[in-house]
């Protein structure tokens, strides 16, 4: 598990989990990807809510 996911897994703390076989490595990979996607979606939602708050204060 190298490349950009290798860097992201350190950020999300999944680097500490050892994948001992191909099935658990696949499971770890998919769970890490879904965790990163969930974090991206949450950040996007928070940014949109903040933008709506800013627009409300201006009006």
mmCIF file of C-alpha atoms in Angstrom:
data_model
loop_
_atom_site.group_PDB
_atom_site.id
_atom_site.type_symbol
_atom_site.label_atom_id
_atom_site.label_comp_id
_atom_site.label_asym_id
_atom_site.label_seq_id
_atom_site.Cartn_x
_atom_site.Cartn_y
_atom_site.Cartn_z
ATOM 1 C CA UNK A 1 0.000 0.000 0.000
ATOM 2 C CA UNK A 2 2.091 2.839 -1.312
ATOM 3 C CA UNK A 3 1.517 6.128 -3.070
ATOM 4 C CA UNK A 4 -0.968 8.753 -1.958
ATOM 5 C CA UNK A 5 -2.932 6.255 0.111
ATOM 6 C CA UNK A 6 0.283 5.444 1.951
ATOM 7 C CA UNK A 7 0.535 9.086 2.999
ATOM 8 C CA UNK A 8 -3.168 9.365 3.847
ATOM 9 C CA UNK A 9 -3.208 6.222 5.963
ATOM 10 C CA UNK A 10 -0.664 7.828 8.295
ATOM 11 C CA UNK A 11 -2.971 10.833 8.670
ATOM 12 C CA UNK A 12 -6.038 8.709 9.480
ATOM 13 C CA UNK A 13 -4.165 6.367 11.817
ATOM 14 C CA UNK A 14 -4.631 3.149 9.863
ATOM 15 C CA UNK A 15 -0.884 2.716 9.435
ATOM 16 C CA UNK A 16 -0.737 1.048 12.851
ATOM 17 C CA UNK A 17 -2.965 -1.833 11.734
ATOM 18 C CA UNK A 18 -0.994 -4.695 10.219
ATOM 19 C CA UNK A 19 -2.518 -6.532 7.277
ATOM 20 C CA UNK A 20 -1.355 -10.113 7.600
ATOM 21 C CA UNK A 21 -2.876 -11.584 4.437
ATOM 22 C CA UNK A 22 -4.354 -10.463 1.113
ATOM 23 C CA UNK A 23 -7.963 -10.423 2.373
ATOM 24 C CA UNK A 24 -7.217 -8.262 5.396
ATOM 25 C CA UNK A 25 -5.046 -5.973 3.263
ATOM 26 C CA UNK A 26 -7.956 -5.475 0.861
ATOM 27 C CA UNK A 27 -10.304 -4.791 3.764
ATOM 28 C CA UNK A 28 -7.845 -2.291 5.241
ATOM 29 C CA UNK A 29 -7.465 -0.569 1.885
ATOM 30 C CA UNK A 30 -11.208 -0.176 1.362
ATOM 31 C CA UNK A 31 -11.861 0.980 4.917
ATOM 32 C CA UNK A 32 -9.077 3.556 4.620
ATOM 33 C CA UNK A 33 -10.449 4.846 1.330
ATOM 34 C CA UNK A 34 -13.957 5.130 2.770
ATOM 35 C CA UNK A 35 -12.617 6.895 5.857
ATOM 36 C CA UNK A 36 -10.764 9.415 3.681
ATOM 37 C CA UNK A 37 -13.877 9.974 1.539
ATOM 38 C CA UNK A 38 -16.039 10.506 4.626
ATOM 39 C CA UNK A 39 -13.575 13.077 5.958
ATOM 40 C CA UNK A 40 -13.569 14.889 2.605
ATOM 41 C CA UNK A 41 -17.366 14.948 2.469
ATOM 42 C CA UNK A 42 -17.600 16.214 6.051
ATOM 43 C CA UNK A 43 -15.123 19.018 5.326
ATOM 44 C CA UNK A 44 -17.050 19.957 2.189
ATOM 45 C CA UNK A 45 -20.330 20.051 4.156
ATOM 46 C CA UNK A 46 -18.809 22.214 6.886
ATOM 47 C CA UNK A 47 -17.428 24.632 4.295
ATOM 48 C CA UNK A 48 -20.839 24.898 2.645
ATOM 49 C CA UNK A 49 -22.537 25.555 6.004
ATOM 50 C CA UNK A 50 -19.959 28.227 6.825
ATOM 51 C CA UNK A 51 -20.542 29.859 3.431
ATOM 52 C CA UNK A 52 -24.287 29.923 4.111
ATOM 53 C CA UNK A 53 -23.664 31.534 7.525
ATOM 54 C CA UNK A 54 -21.483 34.197 5.935
ATOM 55 C CA UNK A 55 -24.138 34.959 3.317
ATOM 56 C CA UNK A 56 -26.762 35.227 6.058
ATOM 57 C CA UNK A 57 -24.698 37.765 7.999
ATOM 58 C CA UNK A 58 -24.205 39.959 4.923
ATOM 59 C CA UNK A 59 -27.914 40.186 4.057
#
